[in-house]
mmCIF file of C-alpha atoms in Angstrom:
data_model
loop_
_atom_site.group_PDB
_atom_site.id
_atom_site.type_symbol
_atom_site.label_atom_id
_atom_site.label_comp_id
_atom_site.label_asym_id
_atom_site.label_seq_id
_atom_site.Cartn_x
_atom_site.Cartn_y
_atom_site.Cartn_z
ATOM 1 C CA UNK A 1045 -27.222 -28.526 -37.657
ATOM 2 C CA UNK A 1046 -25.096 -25.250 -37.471
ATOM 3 C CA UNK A 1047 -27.637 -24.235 -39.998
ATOM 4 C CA UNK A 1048 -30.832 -24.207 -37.613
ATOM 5 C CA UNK A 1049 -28.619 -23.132 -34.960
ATOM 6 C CA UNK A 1050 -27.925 -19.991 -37.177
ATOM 7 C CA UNK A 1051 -31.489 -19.647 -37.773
ATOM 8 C CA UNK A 1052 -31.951 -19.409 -34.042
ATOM 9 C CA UNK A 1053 -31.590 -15.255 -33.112
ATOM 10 C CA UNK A 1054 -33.563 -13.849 -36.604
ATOM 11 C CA UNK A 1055 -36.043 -16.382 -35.986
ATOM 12 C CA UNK A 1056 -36.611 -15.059 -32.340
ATOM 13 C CA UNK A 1057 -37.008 -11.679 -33.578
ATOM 14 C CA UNK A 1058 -38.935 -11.670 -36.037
ATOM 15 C CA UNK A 1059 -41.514 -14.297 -33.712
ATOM 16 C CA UNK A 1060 -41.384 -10.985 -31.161
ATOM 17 C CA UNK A 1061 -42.233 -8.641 -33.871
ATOM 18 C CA UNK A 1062 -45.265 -10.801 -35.142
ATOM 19 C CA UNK A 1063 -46.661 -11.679 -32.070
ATOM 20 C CA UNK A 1064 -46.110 -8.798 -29.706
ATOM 21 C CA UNK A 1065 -47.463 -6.012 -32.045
ATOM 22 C CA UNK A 1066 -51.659 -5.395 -31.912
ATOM 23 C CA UNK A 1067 -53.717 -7.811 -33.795
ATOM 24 C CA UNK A 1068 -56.891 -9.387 -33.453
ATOM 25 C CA UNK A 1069 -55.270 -11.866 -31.031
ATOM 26 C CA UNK A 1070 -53.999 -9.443 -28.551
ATOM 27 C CA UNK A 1071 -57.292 -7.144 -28.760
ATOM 28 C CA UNK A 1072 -59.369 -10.051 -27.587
ATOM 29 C CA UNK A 1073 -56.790 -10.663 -24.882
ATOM 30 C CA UNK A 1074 -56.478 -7.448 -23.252
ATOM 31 C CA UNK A 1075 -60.172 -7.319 -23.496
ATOM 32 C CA UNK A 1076 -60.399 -10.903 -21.436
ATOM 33 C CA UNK A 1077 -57.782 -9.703 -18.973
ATOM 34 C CA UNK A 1078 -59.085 -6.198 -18.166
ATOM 35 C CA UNK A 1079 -62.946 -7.871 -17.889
ATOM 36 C CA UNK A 1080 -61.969 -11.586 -16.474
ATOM 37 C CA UNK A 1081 -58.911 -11.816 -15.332
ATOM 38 C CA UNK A 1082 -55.691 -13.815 -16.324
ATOM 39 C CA UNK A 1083 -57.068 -17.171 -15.002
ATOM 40 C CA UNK A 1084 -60.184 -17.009 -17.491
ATOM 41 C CA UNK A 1085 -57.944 -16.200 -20.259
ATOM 42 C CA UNK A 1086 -55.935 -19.682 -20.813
ATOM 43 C CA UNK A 1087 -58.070 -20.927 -22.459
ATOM 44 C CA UNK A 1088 -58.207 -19.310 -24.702
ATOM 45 C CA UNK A 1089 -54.687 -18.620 -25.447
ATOM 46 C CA UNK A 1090 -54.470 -22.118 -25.247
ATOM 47 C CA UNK A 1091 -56.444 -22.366 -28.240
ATOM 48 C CA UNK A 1092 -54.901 -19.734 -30.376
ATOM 49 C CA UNK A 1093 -51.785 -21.461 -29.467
ATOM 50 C CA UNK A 1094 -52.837 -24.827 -30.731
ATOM 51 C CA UNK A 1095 -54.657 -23.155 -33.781
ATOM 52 C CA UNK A 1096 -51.350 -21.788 -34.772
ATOM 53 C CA UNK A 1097 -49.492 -25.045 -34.552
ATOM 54 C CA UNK A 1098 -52.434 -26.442 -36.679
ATOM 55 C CA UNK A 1099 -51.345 -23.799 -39.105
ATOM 56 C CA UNK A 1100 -47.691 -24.558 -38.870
ATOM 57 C CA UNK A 1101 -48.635 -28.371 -39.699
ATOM 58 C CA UNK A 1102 -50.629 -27.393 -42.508
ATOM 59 C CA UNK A 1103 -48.932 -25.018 -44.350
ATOM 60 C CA UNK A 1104 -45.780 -26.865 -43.859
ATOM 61 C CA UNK A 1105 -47.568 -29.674 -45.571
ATOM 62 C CA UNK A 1106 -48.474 -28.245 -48.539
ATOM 63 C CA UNK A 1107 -50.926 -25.387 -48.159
ATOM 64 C CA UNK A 1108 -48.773 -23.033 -48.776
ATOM 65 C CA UNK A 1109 -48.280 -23.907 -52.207
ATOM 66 C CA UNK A 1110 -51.554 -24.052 -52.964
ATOM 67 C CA UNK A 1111 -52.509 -20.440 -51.402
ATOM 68 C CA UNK A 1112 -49.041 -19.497 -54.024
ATOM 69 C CA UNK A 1113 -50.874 -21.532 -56.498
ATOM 70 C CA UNK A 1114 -54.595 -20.033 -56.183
ATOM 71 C CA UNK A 1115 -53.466 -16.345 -54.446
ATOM 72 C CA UNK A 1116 -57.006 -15.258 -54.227
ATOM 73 C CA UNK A 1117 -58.053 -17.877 -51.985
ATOM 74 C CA UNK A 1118 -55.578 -15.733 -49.424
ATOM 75 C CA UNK A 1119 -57.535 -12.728 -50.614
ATOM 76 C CA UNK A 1120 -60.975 -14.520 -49.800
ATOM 77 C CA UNK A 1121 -59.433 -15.392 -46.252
ATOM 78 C CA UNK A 1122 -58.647 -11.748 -46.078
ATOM 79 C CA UNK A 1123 -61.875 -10.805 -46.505
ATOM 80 C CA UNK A 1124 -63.280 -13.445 -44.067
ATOM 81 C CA UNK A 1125 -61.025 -12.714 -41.244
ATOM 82 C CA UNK A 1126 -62.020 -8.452 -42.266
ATOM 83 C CA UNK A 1127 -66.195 -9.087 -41.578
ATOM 84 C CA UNK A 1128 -64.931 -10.882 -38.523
ATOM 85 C CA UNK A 1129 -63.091 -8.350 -37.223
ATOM 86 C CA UNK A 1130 -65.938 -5.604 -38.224
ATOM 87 C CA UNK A 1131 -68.203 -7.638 -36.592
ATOM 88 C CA UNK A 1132 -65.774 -7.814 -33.018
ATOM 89 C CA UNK A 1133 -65.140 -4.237 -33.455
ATOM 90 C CA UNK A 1134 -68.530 -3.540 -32.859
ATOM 91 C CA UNK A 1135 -68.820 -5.738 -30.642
ATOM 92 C CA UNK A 1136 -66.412 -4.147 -28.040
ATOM 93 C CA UNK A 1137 -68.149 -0.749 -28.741
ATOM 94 C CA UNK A 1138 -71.830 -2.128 -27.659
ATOM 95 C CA UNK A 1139 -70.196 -3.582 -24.662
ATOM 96 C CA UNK A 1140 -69.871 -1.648 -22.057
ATOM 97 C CA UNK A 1141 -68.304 -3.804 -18.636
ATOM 98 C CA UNK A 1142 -69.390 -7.236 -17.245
ATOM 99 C CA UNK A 1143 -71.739 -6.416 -15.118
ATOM 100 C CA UNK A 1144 -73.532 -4.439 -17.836
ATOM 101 C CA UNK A 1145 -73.314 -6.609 -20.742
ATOM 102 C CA UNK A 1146 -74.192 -9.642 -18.116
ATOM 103 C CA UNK A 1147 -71.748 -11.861 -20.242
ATOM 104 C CA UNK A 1148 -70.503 -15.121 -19.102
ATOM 105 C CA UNK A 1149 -67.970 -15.310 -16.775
ATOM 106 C CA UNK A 1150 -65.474 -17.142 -19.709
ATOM 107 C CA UNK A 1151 -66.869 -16.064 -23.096
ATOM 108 C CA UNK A 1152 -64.095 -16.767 -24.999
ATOM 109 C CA UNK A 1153 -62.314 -20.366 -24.536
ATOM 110 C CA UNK A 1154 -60.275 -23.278 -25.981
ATOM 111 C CA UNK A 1155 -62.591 -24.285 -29.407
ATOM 112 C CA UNK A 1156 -63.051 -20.126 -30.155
ATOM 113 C CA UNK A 1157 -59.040 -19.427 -29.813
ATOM 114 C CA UNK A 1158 -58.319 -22.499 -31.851
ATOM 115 C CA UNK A 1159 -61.068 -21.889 -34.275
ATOM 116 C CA UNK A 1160 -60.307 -17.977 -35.049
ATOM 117 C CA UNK A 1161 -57.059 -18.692 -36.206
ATOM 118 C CA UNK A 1162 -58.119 -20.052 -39.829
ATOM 119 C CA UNK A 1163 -59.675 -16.502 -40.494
ATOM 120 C CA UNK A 1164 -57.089 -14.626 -38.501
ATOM 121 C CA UNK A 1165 -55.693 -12.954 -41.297
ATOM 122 C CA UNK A 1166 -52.721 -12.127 -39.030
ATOM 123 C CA UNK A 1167 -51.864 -15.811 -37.901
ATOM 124 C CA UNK A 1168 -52.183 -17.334 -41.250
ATOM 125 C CA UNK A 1169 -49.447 -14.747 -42.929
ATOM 126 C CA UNK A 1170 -47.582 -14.856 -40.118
ATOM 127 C CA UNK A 1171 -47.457 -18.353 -40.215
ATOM 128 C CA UNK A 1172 -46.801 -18.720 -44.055
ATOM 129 C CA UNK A 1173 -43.987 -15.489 -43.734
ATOM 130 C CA UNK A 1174 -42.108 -17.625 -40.907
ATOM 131 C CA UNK A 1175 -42.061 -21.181 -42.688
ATOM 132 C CA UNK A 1176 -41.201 -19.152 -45.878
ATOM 133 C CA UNK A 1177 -38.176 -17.583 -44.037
ATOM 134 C CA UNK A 1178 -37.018 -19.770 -41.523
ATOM 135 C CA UNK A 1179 -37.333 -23.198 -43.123
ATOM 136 C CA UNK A 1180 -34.225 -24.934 -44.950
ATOM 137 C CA UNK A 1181 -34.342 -27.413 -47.708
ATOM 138 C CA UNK A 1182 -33.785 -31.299 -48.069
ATOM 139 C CA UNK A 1183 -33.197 -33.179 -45.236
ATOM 140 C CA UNK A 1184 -32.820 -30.346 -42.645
ATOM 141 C CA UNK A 1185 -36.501 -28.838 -43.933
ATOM 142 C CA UNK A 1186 -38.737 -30.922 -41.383
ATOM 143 C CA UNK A 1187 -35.978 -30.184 -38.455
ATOM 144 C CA UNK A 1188 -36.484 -26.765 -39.275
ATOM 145 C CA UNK A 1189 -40.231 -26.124 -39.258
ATOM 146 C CA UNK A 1190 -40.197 -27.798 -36.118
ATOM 147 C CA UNK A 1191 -37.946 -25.371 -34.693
ATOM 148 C CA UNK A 1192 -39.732 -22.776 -36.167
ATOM 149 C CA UNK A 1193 -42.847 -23.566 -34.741
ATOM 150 C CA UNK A 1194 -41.143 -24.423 -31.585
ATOM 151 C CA UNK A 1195 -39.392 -20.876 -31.371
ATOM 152 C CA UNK A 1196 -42.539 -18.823 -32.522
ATOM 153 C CA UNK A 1197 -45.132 -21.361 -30.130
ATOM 154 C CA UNK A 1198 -42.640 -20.148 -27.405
ATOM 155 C CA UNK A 1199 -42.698 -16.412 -27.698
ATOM 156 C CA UNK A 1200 -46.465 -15.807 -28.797
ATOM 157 C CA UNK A 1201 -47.266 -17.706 -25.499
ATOM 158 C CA UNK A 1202 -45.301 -15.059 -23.731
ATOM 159 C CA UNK A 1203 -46.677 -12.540 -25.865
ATOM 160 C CA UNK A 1204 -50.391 -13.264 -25.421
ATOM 161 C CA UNK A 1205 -50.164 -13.410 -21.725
ATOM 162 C CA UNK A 1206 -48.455 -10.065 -21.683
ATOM 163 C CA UNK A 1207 -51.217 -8.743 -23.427
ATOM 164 C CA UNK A 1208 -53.508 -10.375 -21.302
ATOM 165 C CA UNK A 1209 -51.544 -9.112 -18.027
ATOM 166 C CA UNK A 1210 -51.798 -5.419 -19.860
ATOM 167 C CA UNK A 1211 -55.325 -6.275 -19.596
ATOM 168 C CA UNK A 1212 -55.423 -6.838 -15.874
ATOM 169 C CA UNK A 1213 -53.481 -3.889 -15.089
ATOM 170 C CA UNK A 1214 -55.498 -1.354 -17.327
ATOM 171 C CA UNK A 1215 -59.038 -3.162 -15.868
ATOM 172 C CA UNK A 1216 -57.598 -1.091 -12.597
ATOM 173 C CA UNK A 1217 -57.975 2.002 -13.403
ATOM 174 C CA UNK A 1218 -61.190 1.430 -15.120
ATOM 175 C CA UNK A 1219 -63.692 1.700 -12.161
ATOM 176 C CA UNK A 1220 -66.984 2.862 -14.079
ATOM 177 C CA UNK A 1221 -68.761 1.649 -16.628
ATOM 178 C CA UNK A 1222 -67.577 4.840 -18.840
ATOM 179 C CA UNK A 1223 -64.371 3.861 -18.272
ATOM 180 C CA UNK A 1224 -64.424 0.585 -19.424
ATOM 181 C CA UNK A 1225 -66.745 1.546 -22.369
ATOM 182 C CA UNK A 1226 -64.149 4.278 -23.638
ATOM 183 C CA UNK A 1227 -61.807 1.341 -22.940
ATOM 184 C CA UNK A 1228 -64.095 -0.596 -25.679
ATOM 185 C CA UNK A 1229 -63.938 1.729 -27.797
ATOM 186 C CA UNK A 1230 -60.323 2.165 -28.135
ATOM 187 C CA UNK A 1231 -59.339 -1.583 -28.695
ATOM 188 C CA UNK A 1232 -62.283 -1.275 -31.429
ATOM 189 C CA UNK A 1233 -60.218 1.486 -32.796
ATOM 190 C CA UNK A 1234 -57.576 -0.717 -32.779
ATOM 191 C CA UNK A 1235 -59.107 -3.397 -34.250
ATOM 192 C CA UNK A 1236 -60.768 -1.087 -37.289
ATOM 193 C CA UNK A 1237 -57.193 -0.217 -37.790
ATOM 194 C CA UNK A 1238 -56.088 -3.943 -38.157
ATOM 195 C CA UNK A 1239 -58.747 -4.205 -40.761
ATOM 196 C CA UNK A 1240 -56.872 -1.729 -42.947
ATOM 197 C CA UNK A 1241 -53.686 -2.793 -42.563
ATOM 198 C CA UNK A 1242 -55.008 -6.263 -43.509
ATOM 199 C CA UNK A 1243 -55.370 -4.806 -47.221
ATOM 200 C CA UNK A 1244 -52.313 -3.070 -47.486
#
């Protein structure tokens, strides 16, 4: 057990690191929060959360092999999760504020945060990176996935309501439609910028 327990600290950082930096994730989060609020937002990170624990449960069973065994399949999900993004990108820029766009007053909840983590580029090679680095073998390997997931389930829940909460506290100081449209426009940057870095 002092094994896991060592595992403990790098494990919490490098869950920070993965979940706190921009990614399609947080985009569509601070885009919730500055437009809905906090309380509209659970949701959906509710569902990304349980997406990514699917993913843990998965990978950990075996699917990681077999994206090591066939590596362009990761390549096709790559390019998946890139048209999705292109297409959310977009998106944000033709949307300029709630009251303009007349969208619903949750747009984004449970099935959709759950659902956009098998093309999330992001979540699934953060997901394979963390059982690749933080698991142990034989008998210890199941005790430490579960930690792992436990640990990174944790933080990104932190995380993605900070992001959300940045959200709220931006949506202040937007108080015209321009505002909120150049708003739009820069978390589209940000997302066309994920798209690269998904390729790199």
């Amino acid at each position: 057990m002092n094994e896991l327990i060592a595992l403990l600290l790098p494990l919490m950082l490098f869950s920070i690191s993965a979940t706190a930096t921009p990614g399609p994730n947080n985009v569509m989060l601070t885009l919730l929060g500055s437009e809905f609020g906090l309380k509209s937002a659970l949701g959906f990170i509710a569902g990304i959360r349980m997406g990514i624990v699917l993913l843990f449960a998965l990978m950990s069973m075996g699917v990681a092999g077999l994206v090591e065994l066939f590596p362009h399949s990761l390549q096709v999900l790559k390019c998946i999760g890139a048209v999705y993004l292109f297409w959310l990108a977009i998106k944000l820029i033709k949307t300029t504020s709630q009251l303009d766009a007349k969208l619903p007053v949750n747009p984004l909840g449970f099935v959709h945060g759950m659902a956009v983590q098998f093309i999330n580029p992001k979540s699934i090679l953060m997901v394979l990176s963390c059982i690749s680095a933080f698991s142990l073998p034989n008998h210890l390997y199941w005790y430490s996935v579960l930690q792992a997931c436990a640990v990174f389930s944790v933080v990104g829940l932190l995380t993605n309501i900070g992001w959300t909460l940045f959200g709220v506290a931006v949506s202040r100081l937007l108080a015209t439609p321009v505002a909120k449209h150049r708003f739009n426009c820069f978390l589209a940057a940000c997302t066309f910028i994920t798209i690269g870095l998904i390729f790199v």
